[in-house]
Short mmCIF file of C-alpha atoms in Angstrom, two decimals:
data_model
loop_
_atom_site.label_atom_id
_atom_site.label_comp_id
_atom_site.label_asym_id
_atom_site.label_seq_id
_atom_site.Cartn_x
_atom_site.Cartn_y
_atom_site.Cartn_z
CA UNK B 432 -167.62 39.78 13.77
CA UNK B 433 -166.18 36.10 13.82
CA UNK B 434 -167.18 33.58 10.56
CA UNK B 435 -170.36 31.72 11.21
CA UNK B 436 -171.30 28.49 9.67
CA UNK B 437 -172.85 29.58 6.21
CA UNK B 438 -175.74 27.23 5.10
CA UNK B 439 -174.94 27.39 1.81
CA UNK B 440 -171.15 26.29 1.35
CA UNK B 441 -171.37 24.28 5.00
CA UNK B 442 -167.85 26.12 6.22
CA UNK B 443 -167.43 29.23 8.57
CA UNK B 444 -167.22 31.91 6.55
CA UNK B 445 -168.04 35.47 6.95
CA UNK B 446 -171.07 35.42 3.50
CA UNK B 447 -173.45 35.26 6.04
CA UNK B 448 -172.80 38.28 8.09
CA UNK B 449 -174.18 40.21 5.26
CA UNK B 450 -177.03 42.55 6.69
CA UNK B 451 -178.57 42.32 2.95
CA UNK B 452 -178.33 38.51 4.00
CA UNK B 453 -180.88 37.07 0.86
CA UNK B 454 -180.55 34.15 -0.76
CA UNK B 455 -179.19 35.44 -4.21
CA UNK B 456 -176.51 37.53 -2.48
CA UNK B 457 -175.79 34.20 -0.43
CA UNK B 458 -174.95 31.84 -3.46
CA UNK B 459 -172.99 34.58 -5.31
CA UNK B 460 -170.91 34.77 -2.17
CA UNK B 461 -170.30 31.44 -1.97
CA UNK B 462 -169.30 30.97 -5.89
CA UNK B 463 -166.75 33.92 -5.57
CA UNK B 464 -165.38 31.85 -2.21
CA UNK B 465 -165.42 28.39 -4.26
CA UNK B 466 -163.82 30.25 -7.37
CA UNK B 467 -161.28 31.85 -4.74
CA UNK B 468 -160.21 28.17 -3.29
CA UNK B 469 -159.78 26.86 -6.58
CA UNK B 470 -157.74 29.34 -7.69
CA UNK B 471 -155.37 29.53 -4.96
CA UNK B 472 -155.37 25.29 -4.98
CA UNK B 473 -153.87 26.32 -8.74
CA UNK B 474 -151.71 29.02 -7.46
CA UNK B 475 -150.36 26.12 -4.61
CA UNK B 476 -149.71 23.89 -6.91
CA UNK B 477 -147.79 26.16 -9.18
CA UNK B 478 -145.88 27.96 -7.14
CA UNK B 479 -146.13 26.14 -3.59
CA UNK B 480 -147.29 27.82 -0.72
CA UNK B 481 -144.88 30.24 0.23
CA UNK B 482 -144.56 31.24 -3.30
CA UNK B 483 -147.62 31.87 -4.05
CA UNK B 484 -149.23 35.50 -3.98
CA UNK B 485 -152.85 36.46 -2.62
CA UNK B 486 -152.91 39.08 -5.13
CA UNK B 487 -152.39 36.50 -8.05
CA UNK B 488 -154.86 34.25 -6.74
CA UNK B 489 -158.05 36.98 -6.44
CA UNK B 490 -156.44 38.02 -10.03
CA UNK B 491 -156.86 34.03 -11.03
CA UNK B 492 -160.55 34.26 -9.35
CA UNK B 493 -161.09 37.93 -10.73
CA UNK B 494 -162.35 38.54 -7.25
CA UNK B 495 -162.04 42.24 -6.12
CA UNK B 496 -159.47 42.72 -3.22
CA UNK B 497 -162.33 43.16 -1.17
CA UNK B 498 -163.89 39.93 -1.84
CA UNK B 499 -160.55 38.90 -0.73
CA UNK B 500 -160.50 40.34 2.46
CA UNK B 501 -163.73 39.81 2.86
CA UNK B 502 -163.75 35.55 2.53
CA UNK B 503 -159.71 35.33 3.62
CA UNK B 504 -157.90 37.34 5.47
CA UNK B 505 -154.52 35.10 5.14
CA UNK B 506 -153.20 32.90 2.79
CA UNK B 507 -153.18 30.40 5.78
CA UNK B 508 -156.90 30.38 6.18
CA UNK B 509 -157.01 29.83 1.97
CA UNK B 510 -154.22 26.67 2.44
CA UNK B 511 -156.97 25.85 5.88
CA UNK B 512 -159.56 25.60 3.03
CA UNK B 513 -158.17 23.99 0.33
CA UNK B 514 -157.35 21.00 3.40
CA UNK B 515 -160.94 20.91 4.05
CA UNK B 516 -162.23 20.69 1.01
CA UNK B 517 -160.09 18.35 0.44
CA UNK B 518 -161.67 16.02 3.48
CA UNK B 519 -164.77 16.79 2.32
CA UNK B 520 -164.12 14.85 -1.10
CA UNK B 521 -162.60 12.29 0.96
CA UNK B 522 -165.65 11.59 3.41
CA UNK B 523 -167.73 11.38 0.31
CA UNK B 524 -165.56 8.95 -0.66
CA UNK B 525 -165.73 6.80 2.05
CA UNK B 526 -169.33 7.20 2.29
CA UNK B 527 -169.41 6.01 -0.98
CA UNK B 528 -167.36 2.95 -0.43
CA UNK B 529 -169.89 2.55 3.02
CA UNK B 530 -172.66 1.09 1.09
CA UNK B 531 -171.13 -0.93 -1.20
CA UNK B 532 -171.12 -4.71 -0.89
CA UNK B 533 -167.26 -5.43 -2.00
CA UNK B 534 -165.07 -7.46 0.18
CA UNK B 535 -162.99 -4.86 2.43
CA UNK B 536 -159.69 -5.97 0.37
CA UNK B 537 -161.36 -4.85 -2.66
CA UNK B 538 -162.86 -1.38 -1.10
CA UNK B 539 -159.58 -0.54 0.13
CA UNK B 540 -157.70 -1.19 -3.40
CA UNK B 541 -160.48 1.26 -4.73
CA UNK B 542 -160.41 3.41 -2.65
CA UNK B 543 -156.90 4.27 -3.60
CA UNK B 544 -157.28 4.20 -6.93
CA UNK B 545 -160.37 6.37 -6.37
CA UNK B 546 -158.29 8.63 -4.53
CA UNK B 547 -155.48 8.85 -7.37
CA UNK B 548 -158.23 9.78 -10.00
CA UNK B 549 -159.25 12.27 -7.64
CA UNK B 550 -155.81 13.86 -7.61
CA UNK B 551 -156.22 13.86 -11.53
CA UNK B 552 -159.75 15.54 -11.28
CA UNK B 553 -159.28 17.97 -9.07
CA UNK B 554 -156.83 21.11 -8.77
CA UNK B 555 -158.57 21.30 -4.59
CA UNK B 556 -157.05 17.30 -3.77
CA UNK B 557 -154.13 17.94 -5.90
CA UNK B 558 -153.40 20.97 -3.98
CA UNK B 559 -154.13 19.58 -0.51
CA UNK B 560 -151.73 16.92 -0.72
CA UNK B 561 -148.92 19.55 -2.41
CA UNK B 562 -149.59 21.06 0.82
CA UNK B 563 -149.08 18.35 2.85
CA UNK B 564 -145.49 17.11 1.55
CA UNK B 565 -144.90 20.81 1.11
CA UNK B 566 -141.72 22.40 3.60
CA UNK B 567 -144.10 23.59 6.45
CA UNK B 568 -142.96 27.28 7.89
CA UNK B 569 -142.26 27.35 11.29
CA UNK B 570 -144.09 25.60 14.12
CA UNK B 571 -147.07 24.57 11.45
CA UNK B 572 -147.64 21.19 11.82
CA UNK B 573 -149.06 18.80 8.80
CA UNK B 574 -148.46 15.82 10.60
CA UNK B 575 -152.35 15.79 10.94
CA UNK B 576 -153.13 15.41 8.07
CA UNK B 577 -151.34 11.86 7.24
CA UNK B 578 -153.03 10.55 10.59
CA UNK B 579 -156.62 11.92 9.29
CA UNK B 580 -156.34 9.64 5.92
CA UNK B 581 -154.25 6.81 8.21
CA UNK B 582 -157.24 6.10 10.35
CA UNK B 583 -160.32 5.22 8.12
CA UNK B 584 -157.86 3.08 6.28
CA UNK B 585 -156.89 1.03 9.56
CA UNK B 586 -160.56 0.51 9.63
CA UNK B 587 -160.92 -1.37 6.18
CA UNK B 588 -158.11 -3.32 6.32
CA UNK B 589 -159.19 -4.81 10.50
CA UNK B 590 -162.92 -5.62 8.42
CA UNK B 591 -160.62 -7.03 5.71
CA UNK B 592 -158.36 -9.05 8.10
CA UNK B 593 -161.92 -10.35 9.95
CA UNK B 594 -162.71 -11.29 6.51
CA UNK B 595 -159.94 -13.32 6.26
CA UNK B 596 -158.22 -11.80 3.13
CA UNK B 597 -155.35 -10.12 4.61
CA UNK B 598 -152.70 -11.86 6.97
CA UNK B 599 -153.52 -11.65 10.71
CA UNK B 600 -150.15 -10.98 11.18
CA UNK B 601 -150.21 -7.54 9.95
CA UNK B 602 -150.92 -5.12 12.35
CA UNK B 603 -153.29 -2.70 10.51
CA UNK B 604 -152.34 0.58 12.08
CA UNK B 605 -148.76 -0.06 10.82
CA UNK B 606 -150.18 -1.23 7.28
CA UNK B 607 -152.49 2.00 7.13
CA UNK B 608 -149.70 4.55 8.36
CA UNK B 609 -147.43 3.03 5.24
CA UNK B 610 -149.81 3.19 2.44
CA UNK B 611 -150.67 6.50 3.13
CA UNK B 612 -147.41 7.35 3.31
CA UNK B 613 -145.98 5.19 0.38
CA UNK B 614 -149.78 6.51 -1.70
CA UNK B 615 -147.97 10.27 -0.92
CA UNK B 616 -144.87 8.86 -1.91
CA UNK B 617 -145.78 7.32 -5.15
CA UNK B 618 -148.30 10.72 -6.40
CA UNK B 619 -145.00 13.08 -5.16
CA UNK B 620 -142.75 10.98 -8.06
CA UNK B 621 -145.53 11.19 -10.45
CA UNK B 622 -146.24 14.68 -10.46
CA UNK B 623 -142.45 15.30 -10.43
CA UNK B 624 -141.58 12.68 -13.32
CA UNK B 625 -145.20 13.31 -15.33
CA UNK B 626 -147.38 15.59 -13.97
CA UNK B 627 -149.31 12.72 -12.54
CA UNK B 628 -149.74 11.14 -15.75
CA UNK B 629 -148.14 7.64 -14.79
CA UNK B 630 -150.08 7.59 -11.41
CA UNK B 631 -152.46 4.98 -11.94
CA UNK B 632 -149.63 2.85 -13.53
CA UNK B 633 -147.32 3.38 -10.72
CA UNK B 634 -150.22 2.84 -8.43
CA UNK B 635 -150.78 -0.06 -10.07
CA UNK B 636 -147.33 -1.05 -9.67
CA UNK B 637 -147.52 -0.33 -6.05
CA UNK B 638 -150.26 -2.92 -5.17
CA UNK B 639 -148.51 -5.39 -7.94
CA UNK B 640 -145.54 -5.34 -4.75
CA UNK B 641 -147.73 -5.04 -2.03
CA UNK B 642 -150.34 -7.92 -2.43
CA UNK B 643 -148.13 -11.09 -2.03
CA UNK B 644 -147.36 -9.98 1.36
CA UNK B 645 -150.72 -8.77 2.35
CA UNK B 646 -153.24 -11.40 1.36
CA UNK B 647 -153.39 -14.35 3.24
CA UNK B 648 -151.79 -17.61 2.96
CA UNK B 649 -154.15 -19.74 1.09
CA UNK B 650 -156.40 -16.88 -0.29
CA UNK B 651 -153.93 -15.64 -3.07
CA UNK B 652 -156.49 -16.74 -5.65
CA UNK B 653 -158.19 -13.36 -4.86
CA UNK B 654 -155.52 -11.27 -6.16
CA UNK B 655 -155.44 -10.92 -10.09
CA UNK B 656 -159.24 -9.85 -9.05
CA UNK B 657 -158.33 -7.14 -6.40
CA UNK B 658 -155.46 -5.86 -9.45
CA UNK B 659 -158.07 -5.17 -11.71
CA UNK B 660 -159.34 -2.62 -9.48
CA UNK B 661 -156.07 -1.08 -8.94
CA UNK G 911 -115.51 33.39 -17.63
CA UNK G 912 -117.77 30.58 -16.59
CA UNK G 913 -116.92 28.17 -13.65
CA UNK G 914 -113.80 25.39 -14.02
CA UNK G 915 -113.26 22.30 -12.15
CA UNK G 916 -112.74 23.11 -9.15
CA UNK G 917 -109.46 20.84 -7.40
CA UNK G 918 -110.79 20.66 -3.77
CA UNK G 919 -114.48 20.67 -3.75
CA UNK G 920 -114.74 18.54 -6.92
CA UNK G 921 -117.44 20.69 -8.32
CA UNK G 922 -117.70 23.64 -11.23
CA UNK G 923 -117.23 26.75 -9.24
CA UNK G 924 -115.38 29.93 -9.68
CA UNK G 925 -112.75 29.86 -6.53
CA UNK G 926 -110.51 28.89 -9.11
CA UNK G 927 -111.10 32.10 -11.07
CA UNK G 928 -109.26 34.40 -8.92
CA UNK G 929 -105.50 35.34 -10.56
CA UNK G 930 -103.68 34.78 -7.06
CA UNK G 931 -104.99 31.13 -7.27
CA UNK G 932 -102.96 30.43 -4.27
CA UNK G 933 -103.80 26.89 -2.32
CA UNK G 934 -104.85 29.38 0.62
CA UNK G 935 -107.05 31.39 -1.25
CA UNK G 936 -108.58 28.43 -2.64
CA UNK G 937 -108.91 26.34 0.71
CA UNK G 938 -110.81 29.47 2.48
CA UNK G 939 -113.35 29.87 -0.96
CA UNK G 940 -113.56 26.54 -0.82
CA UNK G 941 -114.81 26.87 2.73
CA UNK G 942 -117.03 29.84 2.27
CA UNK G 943 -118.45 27.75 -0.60
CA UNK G 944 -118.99 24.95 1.93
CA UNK G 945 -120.91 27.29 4.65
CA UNK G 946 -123.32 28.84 1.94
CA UNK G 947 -124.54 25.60 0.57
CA UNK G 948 -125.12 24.19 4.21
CA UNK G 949 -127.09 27.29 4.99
CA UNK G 950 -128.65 27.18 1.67
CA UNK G 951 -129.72 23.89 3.12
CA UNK G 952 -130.63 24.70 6.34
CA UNK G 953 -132.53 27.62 4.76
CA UNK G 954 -134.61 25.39 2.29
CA UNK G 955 -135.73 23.55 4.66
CA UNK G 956 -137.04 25.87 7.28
CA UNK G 957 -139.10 27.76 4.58
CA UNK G 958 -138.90 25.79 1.11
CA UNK G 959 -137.17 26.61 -2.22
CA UNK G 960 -140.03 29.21 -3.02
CA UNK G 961 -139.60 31.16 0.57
CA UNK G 962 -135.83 30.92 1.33
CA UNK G 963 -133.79 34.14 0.50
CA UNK G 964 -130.68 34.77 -0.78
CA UNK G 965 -129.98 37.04 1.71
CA UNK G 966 -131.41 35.02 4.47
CA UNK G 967 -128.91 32.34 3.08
CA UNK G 968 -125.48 34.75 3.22
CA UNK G 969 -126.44 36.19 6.79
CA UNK G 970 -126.57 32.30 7.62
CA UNK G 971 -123.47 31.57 5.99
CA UNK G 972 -121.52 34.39 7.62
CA UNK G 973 -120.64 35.44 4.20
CA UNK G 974 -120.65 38.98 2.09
CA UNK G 975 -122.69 39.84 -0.80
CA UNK G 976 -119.80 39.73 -2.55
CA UNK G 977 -118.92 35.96 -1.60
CA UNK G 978 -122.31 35.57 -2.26
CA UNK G 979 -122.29 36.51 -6.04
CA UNK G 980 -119.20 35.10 -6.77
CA UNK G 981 -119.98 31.45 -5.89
CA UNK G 982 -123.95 31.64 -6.95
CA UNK G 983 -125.50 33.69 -9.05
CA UNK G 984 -129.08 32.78 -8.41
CA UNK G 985 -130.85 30.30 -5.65
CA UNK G 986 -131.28 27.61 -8.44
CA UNK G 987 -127.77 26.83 -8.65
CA UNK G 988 -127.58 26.83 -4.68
CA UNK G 989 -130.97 24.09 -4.82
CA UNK G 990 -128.24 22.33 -7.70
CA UNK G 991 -125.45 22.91 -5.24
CA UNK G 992 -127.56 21.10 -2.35
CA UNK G 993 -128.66 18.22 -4.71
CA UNK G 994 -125.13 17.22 -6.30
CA UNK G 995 -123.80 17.33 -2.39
CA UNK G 996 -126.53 14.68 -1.93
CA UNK G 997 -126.02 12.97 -5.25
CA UNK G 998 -122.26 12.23 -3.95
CA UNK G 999 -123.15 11.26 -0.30
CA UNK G 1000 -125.27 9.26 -2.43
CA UNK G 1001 -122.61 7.09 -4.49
CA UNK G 1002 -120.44 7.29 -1.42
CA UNK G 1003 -123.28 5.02 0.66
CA UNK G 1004 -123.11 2.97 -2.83
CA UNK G 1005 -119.31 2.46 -3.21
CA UNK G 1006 -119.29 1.86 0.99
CA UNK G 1007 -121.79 -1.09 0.40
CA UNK G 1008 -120.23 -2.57 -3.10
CA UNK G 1009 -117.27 -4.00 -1.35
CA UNK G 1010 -119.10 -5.30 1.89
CA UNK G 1011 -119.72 -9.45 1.49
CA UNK G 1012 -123.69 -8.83 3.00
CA UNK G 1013 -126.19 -10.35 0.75
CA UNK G 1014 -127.82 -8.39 -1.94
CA UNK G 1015 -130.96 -8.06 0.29
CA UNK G 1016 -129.28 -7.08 3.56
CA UNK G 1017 -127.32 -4.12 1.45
CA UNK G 1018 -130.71 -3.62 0.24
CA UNK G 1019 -132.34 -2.83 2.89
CA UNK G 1020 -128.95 -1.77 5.35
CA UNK G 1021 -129.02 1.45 2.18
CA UNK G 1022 -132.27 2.22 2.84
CA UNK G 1023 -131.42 2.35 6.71
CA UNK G 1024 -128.27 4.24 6.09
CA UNK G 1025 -130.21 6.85 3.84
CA UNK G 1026 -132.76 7.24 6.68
CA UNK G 1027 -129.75 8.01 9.09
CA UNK G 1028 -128.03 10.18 6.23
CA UNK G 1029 -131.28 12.36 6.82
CA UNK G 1030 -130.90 12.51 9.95
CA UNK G 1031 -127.76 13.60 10.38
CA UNK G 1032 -126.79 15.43 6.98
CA UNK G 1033 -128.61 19.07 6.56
CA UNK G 1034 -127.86 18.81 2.68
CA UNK G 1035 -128.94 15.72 2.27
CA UNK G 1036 -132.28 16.18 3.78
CA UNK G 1037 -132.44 19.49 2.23
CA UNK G 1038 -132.22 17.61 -1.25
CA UNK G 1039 -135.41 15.18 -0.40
CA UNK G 1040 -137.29 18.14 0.95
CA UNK G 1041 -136.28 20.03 -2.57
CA UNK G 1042 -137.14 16.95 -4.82
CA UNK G 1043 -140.95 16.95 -3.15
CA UNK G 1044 -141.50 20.39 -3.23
CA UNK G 1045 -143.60 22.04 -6.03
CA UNK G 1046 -141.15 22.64 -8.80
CA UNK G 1047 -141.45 26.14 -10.71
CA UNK G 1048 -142.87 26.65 -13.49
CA UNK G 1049 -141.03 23.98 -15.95
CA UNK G 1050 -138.43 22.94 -13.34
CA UNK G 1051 -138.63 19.06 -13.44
CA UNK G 1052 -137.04 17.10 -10.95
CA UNK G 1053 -138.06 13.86 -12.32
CA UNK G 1054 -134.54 13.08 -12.88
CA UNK G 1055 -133.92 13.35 -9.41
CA UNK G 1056 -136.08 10.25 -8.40
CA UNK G 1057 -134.49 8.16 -11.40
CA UNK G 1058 -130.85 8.54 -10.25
CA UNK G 1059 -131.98 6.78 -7.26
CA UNK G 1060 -134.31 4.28 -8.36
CA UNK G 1061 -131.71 2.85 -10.83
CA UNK G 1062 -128.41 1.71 -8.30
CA UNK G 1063 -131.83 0.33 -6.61
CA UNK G 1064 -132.67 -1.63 -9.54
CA UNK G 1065 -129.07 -3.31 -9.84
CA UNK G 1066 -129.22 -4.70 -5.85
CA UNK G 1067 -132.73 -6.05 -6.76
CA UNK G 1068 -131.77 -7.98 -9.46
CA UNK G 1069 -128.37 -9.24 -7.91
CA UNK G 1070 -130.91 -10.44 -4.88
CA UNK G 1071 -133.03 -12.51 -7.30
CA UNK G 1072 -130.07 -13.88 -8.74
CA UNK G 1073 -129.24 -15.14 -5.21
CA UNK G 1074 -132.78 -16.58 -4.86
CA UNK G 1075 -133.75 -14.25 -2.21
CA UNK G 1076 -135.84 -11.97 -3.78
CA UNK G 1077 -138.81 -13.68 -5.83
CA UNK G 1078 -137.83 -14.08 -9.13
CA UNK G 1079 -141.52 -13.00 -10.02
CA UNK G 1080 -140.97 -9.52 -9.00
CA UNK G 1081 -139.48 -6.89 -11.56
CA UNK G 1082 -136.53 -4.85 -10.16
CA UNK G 1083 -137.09 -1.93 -12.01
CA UNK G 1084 -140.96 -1.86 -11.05
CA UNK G 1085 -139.56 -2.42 -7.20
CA UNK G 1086 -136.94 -0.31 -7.11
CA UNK G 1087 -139.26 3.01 -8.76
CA UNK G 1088 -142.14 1.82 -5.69
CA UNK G 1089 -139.21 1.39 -3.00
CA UNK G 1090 -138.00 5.03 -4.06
CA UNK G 1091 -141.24 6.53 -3.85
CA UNK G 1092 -142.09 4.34 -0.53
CA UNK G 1093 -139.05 5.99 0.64
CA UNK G 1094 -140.04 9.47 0.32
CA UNK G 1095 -143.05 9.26 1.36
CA UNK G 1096 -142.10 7.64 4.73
CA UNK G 1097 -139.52 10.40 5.62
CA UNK G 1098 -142.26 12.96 4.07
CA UNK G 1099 -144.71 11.99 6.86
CA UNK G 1100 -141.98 11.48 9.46
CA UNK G 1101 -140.89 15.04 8.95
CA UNK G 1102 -144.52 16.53 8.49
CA UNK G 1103 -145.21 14.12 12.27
CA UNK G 1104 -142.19 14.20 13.84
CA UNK G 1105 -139.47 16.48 12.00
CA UNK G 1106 -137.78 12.93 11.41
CA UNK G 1107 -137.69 11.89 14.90
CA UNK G 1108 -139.72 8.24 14.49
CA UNK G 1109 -138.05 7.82 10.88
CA UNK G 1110 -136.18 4.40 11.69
CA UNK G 1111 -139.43 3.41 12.92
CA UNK G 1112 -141.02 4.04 9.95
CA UNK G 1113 -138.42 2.08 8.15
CA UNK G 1114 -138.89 -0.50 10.00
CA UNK G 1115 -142.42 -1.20 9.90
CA UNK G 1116 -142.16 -0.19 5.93
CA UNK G 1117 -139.80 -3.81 5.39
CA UNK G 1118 -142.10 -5.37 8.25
CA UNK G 1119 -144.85 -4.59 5.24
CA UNK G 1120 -142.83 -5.25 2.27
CA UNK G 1121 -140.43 -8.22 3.16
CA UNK G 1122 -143.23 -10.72 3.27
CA UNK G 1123 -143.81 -10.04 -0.04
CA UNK G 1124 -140.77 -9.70 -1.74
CA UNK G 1125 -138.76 -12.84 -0.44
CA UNK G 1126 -138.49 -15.72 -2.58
CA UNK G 1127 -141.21 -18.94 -1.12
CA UNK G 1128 -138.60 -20.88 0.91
CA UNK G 1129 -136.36 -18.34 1.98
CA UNK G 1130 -138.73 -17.07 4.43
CA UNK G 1131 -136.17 -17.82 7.19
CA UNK G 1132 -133.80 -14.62 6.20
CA UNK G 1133 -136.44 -12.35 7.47
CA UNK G 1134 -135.86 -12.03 10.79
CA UNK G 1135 -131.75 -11.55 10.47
CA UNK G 1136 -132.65 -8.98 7.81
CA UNK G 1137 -135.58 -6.88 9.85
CA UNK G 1138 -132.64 -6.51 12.30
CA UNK G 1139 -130.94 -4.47 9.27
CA UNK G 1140 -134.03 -2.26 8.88
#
């Protein structure tokens, strides 16, 4: 029988095909999956993804090979869950961001730097984004995955543009596309030179260069503000 | 006895080893040397440091087990191989652009374009970037690799404020380690996206972004001649 959506951990995933099917036996399903993702988001980020063993990850979640088998039957559909788990934290994010009542050049400066801590917080976003700079085999594509983070941030910056912040000459499909490359660009040369530990510096850095040529003319005041919050 | 000089590739290898020694001999090892490190290449970047094989590598290259062992002993001196290739494709660019009479910020940005096309066209030298993004091993840094090209960076920066281009608000060194990340991140995306097919695009748009920002109040006018570069 094909995954279903489980109530519990809001994926597909077979913990619900259970004929036992109570509650209990529900959530300890779901902690062995979540304890399997993380572990193999560790086992990505140490080894990459074609180095990386199934056997050492359910060793790293002391999950039973059948618990394996039974939540993944590939290490695709573990590197498939670490990626959405990874969008989850990033639509709570933006959600986040949503309600608040910051100007949209601020939000989107935050939202980056939110982003970076997130990197530093969490072995499931560091490992995503390993994955996504990673070598892909074959016909896999990852090319996806920069257009899924490129378009909310096309959003901000038209609001921040309407808001008159940022130059209307900057078209902000081009803008988004190269922060969220240069963002994987700048956390790739961190974790190579420190392990990440320079990223908010470097991020910092990267919006030092930026801003000049983003805000616009006559609202440069707003800067030194919109650094603090990178 | 461990590798010497060797006269025609330039490099520590062992083709010089051999008692015969004859210029022959030497040319053909030299050549078998050449083939394994662009399959090495090749072979990196179809399935990543962590998946390529050795033997995968020596069925590319045409070559024995034998040939094999005597030029590499292990797949991290074929990944050092494929990153000193780059490194001197690298200082070739550099030496190519030191005697041209451009400004400081048209070499800037004409090495950035030429890198793109380097990527393009050179298996090694692609094979390098994908290498220095991939997950290093275990205590494998490649930190290093992202200094050696941020610092040649630095000097062209610096010469370009000196020639009141570049604003002389803007720290070359802080620049130069964003333009180097920028960099990689760009052809990251292009290759996840497109396998490298819209990188000059991507270029582009990256100085249509940056210039704005980085030219010195007054000098505004270079722009356009210098997007032409890009």
């Amino acid at each position: 029988m094909a995954g279903m959506l489980c109530p519990v951990a809001r994926v597909y995933c077979r913990c619900t095909d259970s004929r036992e099917g109570d509650v209990a036996q529900q959530a300890r399903a779901v902690a062995t999956r979540n304890a399997i993702v993380e572990a193999a988001a560790a086992e990505f980020i140490e080894h990459g993804f074609a180095g990386a063993s199934i056997a050492d990850i359910a060793q790293r979640a002391g999950a039973t090979k059948g618990a394996m088998y039974f939540h993944f039957r590939s290490k695709d559909l573990l590197a498939q869950a670490v990626i959405d788990r990874q969008r989850e934290l990033n639509d709570e994010l933006q959600d986040k961001f949503a309600s608040s009542d910051l100007s949209a050049l601020a939000i989107l400066v935050s939202m980056v730097h939110a982003l970076g801590d997130l990197m530093r917080d969490d072995v499931v976003a560091l490992a995503a984004m390993r994955l996504a700079v990673e070598v892909p085999e074959g016909g896999d594509d990852r090319g996806p995955t920069y257009d899924a983070w490129a378009a909310p941030t096309s959003a901000v910056i038209s609001h921040a543009i309407a808001q008159g912040d940022v130059r209307d000459t900057i078209d902000p499909e081009v803008l988004s596309r190269f922060l969220v490359a240069a963002f994987t660009g700048v956390q790739t040369a961190s974790f190579a030179s420190t392990r990440l530990e320079d990223l908010m510096d470097r991020l910092h850095e990267m919006w030092t260069v930026l801003l000049p040529g983003i805000v616009a003319p006559g609202r440069e005041h707003v800067i030194p503000d919109i650094l603090q919050r990178a």
